[in-house]
Short mmCIF file of C-alpha atoms and ligand atoms in Angstrom, two decimals:
data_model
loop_
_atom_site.label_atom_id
_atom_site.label_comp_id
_atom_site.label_asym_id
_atom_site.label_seq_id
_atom_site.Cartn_x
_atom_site.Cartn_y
_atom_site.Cartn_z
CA UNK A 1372 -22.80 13.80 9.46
CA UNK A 1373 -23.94 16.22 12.39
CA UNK A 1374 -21.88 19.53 12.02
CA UNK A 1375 -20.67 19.71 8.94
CA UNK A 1376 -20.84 23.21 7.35
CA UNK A 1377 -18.81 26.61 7.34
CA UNK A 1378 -19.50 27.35 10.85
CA UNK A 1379 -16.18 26.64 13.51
CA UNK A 1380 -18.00 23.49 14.26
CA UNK A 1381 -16.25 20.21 14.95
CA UNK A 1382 -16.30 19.83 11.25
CA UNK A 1383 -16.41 22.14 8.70
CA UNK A 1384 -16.04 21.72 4.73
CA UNK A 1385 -14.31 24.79 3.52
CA UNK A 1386 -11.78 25.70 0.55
CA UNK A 1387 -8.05 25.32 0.94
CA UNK A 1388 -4.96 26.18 -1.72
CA UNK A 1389 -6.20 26.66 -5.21
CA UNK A 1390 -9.78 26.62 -4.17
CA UNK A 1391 -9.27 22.65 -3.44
CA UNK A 1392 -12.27 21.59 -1.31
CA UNK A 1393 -11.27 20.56 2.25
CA UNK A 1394 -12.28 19.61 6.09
CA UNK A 1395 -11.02 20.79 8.60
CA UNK A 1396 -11.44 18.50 11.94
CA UNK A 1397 -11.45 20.48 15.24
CA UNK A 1398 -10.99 18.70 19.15
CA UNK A 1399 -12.31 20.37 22.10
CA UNK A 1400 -8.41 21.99 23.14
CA UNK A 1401 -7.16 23.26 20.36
CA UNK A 1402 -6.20 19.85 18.32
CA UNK A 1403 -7.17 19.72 14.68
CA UNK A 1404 -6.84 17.93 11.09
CA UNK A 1405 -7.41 18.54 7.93
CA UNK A 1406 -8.79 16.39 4.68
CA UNK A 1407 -8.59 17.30 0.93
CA UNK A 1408 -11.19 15.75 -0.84
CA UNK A 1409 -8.14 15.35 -3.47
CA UNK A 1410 -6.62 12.22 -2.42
CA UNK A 1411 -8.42 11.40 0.24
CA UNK A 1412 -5.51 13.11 1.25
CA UNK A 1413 -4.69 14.41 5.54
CA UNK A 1414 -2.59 17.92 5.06
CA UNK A 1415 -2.47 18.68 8.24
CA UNK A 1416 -2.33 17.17 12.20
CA UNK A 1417 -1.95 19.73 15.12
CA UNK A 1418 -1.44 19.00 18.72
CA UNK A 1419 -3.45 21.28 21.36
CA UNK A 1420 -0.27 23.34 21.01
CA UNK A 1421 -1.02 24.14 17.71
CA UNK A 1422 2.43 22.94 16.48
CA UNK A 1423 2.09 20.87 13.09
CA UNK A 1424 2.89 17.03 13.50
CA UNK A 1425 2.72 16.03 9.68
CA UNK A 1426 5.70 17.60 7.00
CA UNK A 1427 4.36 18.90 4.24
CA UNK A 1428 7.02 20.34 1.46
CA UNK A 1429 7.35 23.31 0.97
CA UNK A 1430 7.20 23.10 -2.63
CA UNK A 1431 4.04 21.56 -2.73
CA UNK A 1432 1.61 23.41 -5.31
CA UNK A 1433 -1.89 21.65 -4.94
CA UNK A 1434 -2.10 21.11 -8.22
CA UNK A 1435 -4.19 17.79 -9.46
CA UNK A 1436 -3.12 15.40 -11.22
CA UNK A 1437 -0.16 15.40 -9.38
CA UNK A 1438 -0.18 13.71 -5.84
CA UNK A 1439 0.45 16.10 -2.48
CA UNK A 1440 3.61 16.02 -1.36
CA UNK A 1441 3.33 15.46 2.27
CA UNK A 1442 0.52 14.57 4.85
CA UNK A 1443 -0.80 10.86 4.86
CA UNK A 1444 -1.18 10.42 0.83
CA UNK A 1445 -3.30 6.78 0.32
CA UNK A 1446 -0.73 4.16 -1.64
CA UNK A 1447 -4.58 2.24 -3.53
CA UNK A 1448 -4.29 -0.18 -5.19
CA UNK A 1449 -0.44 -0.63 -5.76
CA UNK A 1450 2.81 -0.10 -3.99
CA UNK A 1451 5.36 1.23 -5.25
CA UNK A 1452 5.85 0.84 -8.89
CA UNK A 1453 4.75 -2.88 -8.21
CA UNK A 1454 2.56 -3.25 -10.85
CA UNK A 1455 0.94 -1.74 -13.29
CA UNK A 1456 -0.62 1.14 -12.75
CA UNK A 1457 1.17 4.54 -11.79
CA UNK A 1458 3.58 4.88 -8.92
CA UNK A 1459 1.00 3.98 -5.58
CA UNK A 1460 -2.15 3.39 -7.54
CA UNK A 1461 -4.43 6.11 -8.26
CA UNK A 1462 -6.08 7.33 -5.06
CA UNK A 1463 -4.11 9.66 -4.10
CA UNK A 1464 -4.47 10.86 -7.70
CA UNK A 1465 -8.65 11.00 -7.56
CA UNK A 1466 -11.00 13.75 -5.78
CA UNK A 1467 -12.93 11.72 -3.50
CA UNK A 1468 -16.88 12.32 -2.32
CA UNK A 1469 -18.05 12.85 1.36
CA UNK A 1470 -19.74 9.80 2.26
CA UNK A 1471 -23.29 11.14 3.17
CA UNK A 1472 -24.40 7.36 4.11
CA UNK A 1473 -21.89 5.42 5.64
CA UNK A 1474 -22.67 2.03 7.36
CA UNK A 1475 -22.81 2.62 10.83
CA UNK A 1476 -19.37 2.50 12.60
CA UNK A 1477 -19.28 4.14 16.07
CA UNK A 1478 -16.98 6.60 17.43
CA UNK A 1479 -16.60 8.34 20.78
CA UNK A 1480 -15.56 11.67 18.81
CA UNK A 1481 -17.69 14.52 17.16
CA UNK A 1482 -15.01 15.44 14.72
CA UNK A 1483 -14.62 12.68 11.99
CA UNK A 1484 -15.70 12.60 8.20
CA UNK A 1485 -16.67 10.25 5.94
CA UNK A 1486 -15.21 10.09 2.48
CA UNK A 1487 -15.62 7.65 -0.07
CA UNK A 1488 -13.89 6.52 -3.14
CA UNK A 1489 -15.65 4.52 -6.53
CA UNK A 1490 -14.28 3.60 -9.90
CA UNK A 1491 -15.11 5.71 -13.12
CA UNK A 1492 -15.64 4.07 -16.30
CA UNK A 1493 -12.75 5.75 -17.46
CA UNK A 1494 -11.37 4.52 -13.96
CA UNK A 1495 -12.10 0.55 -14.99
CA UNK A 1496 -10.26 0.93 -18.29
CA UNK A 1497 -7.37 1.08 -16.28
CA UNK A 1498 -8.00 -1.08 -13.46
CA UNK A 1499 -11.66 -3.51 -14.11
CA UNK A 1500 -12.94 -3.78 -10.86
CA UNK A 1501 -16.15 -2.64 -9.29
CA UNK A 1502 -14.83 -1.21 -5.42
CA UNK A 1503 -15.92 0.87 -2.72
CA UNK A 1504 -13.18 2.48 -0.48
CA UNK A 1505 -14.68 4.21 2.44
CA UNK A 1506 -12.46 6.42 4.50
CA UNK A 1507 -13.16 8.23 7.94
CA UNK A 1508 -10.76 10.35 9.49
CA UNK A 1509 -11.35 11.09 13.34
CA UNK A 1510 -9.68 13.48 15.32
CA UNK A 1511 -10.02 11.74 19.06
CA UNK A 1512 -10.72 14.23 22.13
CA UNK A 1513 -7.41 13.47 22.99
CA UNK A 1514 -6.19 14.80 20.02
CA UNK A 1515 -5.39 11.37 18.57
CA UNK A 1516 -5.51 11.10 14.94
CA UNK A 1517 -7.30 7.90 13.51
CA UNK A 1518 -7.41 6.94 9.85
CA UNK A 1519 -9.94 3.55 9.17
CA UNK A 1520 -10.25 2.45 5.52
CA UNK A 1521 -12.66 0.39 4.19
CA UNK A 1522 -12.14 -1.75 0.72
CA UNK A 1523 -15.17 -3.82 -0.36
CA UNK A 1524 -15.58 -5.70 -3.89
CA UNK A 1525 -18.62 -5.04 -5.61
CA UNK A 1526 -17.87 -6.85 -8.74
CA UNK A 1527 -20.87 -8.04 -10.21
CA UNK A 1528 -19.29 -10.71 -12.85
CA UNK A 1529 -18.20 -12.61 -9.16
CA UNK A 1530 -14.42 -11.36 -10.60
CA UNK A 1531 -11.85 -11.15 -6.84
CA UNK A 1532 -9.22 -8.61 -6.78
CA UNK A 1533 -6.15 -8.33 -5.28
CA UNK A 1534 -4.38 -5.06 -3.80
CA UNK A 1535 -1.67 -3.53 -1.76
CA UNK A 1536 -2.06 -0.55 0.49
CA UNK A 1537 -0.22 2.02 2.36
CA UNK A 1538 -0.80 4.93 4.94
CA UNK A 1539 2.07 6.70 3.20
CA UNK A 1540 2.76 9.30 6.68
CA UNK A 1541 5.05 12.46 6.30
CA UNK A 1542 6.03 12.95 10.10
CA UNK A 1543 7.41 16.39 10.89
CA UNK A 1544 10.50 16.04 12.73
CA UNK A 1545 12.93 18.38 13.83
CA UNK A 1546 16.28 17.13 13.28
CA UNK A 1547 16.48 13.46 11.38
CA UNK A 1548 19.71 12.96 12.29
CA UNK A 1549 18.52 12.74 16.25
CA UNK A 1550 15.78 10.78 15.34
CA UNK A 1551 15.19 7.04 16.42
CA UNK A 1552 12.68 4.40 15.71
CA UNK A 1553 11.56 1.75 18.05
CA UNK A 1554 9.73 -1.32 17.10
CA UNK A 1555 11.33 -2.56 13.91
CA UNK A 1556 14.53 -3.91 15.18
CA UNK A 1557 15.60 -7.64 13.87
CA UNK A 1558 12.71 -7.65 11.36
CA UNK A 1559 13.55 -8.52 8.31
CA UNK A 1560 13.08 -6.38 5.70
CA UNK A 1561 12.86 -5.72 1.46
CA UNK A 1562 15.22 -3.24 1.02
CA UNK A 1563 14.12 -0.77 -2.37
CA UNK A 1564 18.06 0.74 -2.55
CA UNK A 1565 19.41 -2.94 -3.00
CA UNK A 1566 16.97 -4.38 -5.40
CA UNK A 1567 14.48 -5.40 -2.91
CA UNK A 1568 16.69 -7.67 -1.83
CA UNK A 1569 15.77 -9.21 1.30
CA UNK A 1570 17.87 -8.56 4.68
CA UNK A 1571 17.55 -8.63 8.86
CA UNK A 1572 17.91 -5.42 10.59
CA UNK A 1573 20.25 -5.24 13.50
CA UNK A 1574 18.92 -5.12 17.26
CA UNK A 1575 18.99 -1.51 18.01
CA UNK A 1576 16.50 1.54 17.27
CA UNK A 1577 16.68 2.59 14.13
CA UNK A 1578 18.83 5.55 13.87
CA UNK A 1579 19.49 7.73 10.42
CA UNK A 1580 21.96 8.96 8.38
CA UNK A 1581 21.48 8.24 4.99
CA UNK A 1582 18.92 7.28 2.20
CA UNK A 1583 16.71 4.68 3.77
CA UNK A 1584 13.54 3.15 1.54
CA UNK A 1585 12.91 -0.34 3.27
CA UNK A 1586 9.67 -2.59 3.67
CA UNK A 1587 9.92 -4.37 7.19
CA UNK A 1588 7.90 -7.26 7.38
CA UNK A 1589 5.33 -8.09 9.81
CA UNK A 1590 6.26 -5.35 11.89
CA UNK A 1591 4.64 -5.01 15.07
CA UNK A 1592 1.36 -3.21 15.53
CA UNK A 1593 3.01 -0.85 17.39
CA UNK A 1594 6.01 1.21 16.78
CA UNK A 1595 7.72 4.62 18.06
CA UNK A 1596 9.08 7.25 16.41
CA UNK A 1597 11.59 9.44 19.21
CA UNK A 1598 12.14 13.28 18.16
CA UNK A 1599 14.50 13.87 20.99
CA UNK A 1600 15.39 16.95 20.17
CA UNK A 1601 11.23 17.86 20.38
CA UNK A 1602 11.26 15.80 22.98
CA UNK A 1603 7.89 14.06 21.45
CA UNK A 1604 7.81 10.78 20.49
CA UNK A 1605 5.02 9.92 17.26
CA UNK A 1606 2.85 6.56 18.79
CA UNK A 1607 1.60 4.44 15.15
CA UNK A 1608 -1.13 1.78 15.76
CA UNK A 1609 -1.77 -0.20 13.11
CA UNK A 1610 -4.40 -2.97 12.25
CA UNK A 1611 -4.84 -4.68 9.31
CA UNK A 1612 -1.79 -3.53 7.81
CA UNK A 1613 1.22 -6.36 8.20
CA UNK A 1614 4.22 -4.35 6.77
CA UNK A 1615 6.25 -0.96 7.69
CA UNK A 1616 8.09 1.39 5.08
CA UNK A 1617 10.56 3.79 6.39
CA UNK A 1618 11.86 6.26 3.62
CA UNK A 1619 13.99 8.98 3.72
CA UNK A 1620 15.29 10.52 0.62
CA UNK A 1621 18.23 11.86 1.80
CA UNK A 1622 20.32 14.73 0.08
CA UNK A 1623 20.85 13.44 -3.11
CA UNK A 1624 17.02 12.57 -4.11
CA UNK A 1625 15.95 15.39 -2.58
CA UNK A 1626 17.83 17.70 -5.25
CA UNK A 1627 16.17 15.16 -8.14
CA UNK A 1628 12.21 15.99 -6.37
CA UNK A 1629 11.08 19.07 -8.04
CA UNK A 1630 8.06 19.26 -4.94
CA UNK A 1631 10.71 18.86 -2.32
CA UNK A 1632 13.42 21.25 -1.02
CA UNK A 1633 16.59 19.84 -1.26
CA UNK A 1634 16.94 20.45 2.91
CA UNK A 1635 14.17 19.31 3.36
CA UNK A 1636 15.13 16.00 4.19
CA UNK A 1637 16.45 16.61 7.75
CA UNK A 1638 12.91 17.70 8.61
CA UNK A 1639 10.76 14.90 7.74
CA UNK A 1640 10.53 11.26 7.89
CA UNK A 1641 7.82 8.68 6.70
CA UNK A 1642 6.76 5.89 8.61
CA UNK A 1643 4.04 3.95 6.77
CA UNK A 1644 1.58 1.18 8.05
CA UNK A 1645 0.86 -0.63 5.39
CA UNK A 1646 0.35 -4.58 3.01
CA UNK A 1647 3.03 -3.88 0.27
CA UNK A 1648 4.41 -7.30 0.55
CA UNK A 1649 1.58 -9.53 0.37
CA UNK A 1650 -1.03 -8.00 -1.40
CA UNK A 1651 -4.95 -8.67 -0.56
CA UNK A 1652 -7.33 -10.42 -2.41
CA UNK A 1653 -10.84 -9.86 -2.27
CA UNK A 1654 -13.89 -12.11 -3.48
CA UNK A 1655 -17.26 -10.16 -4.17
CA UNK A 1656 -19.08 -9.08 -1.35
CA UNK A 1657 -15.73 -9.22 1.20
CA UNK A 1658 -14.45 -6.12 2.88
CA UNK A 1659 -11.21 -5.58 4.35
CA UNK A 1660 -10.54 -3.02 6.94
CA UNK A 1661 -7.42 -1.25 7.58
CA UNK A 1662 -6.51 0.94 10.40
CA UNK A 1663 -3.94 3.67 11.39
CA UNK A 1664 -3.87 5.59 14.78
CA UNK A 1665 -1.06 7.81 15.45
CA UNK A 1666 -0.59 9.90 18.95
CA UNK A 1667 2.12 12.39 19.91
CA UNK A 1668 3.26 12.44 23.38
CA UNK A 1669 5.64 14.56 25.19
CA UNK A 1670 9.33 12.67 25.45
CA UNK A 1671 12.18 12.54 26.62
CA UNK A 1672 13.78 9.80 25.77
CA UNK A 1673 17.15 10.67 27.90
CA UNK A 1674 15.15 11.74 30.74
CA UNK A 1675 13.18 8.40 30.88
CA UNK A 1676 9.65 10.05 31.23
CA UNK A 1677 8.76 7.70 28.23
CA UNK A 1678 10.59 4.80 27.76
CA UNK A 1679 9.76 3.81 24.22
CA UNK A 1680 9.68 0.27 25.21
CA UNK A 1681 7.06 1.17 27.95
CA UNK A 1682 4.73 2.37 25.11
CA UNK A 1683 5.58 -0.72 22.86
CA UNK A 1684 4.98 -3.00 25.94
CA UNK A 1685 1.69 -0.84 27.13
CA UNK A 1686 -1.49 -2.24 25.91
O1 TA6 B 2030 7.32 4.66 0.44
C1 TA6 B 2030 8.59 4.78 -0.05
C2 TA6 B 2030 8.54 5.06 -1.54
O2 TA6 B 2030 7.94 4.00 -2.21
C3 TA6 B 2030 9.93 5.40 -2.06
O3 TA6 B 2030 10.42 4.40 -2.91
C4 TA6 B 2030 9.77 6.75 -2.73
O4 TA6 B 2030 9.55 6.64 -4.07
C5 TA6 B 2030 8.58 7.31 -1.99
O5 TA6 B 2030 7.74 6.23 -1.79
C6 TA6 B 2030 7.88 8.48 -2.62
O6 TA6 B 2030 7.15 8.11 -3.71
P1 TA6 B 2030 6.42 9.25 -4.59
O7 TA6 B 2030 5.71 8.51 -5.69
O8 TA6 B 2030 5.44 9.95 -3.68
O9 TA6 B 2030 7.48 10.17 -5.07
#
């Protein structure tokens, strides 16, 4: 874990709001991230430009137990309120350890950490499995952002588990209402406002004007999100991870969120890579692997520089 310290290195562990520790991930031009070690938890994405890519609320206090509104919180081991434990597991409720012997995994980037996530006692009371969730977070040259996650059982009574998993991403946007998705049309899709009840999305990009909390199924592994007013469109890779949850609170549960403002709706949209449907089940000894990779490239959709379905048809 070359570079890690307080100097401006590629990667330094420092102190953020109320003394939380956190990393902060630096590319050669300007890019950078940052990780709290509460959560597991990405705060922060910047482009070379040093404009912010992720929405954080404003409200947000930093204040554990309560999860970060914002960022890329980790949904471990439940979805939802599918199950249970508390509303998306626990992860994004737990201060996490840098990884100081991670199993080698190479990278063609200086500026990654490893973090790394094991149960309590108190921990198994509430769920009884023995697990180790490794996490690295690599900011590419590029300025890519890559988030790998690594579950393995180590349950010694031979016990499997099963569990569901989401990159839960705040994207900063600048205007929702010009905001389009491309990737996710005709999938069918769980839809949380309706009961879960199961329905087919029509053929076009997704477009938004009101509350929107859906799971689409076996979405693609690649999918666009078009802020043409930024004229940026938001790239998500994702491996490992069959399912994508758009959510957008709207007006109305935005007023009910005490750690959101209640405009902040039109700034902000999640996009999340992630296996809420089908849970995974482990045996003892198995890992499974689950990636994200978002990139932010200059668009405009109108103007044809990036046709969204170029990107979706690129390799
Ligand atoms: O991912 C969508 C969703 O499950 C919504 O139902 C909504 O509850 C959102 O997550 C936020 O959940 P949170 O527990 O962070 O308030």
């Amino acid at each position: 874990m070359a570079g890690i310290g307080s100097e401006r290195g590629a990667v330094e562990l420092c102190k953020g709001i109320n003394g939380l520790d956190k990393v902060v991930l630096r590319g050669p031009r300007g890019s950078s991230a940052e990780v709290y070690l509460y959560g597991g938890h990405v705060t922060s994405w910047r482009n070379d430009h040093r404009e912010e890519l992720l929405f954080v609320s404003s409200k947000e206090i930093f204040k554990p137990p309560k999860a970060i509104r914002g960022g890329i919180p980790i949904c471990f081991p439940q979805f939802g309120s599918n199950g249970s434990l508390e509303q998306h597991g626990f992860a994004r409720n737990k201060f996490w350890s840098i990884d100081t012997d991670p199993p080698p995994f190479p990278t063609n980037s200086k500026s990654f950490i490893d973090l790394i996530l094991k149960p309590s006692e108190e921990d198994m009371q509430k769920w009884p499995h023995s697990y180790e969730f490794r996490l690295r977070v690599t900011l590419g040259t590029g300025g890519d952002l890559m988030l790998t996650s690594r579950v393995r059982n180590t349950n010694a009574d031979g016990k499997p588990f099963t569990f569901a998993f989401a990159y839960h991403t705040y994207f900063s946007v600048s205007d929702i209402s010009e905001v389009r998705v491309e990737g996710l049309e005709t999938l069918d899709y769980l839809d949380n406002l309706e009961n879960k009840e199961r329905f087919t999305e029509q053929g076009d990009a997704l477009t938004f004007e009101s509350e929107v909390d859906k799971i689409y199924l076996g979405a693609p592994t690649k999918i666009a999100i078009l802020d043409h007013e930024k004229k940026r469109t938001f790239v998500l890779r994702k491996d490992g991870l069959p399912d994508a949850v758009v959510w957008n609170p709207w007006d109305k549960k935005a007023k009910t969120m005490t750690d959101f403002g209640d405009d902040e709706y039109m700034h902000m949209l999640c996009v999340e890579a992630a296996a809420a449907e089908k849970p995974i089940t482990l045996k003892p000894g198995e890992e499974w692997k689950g990636r994200l990779e978002l990139s932010a490239v200059p668009s405009s959709y109108c103007s044809g520089q990036l046709d969204p379905q170029k990107v979706l048809q690129s390799s």
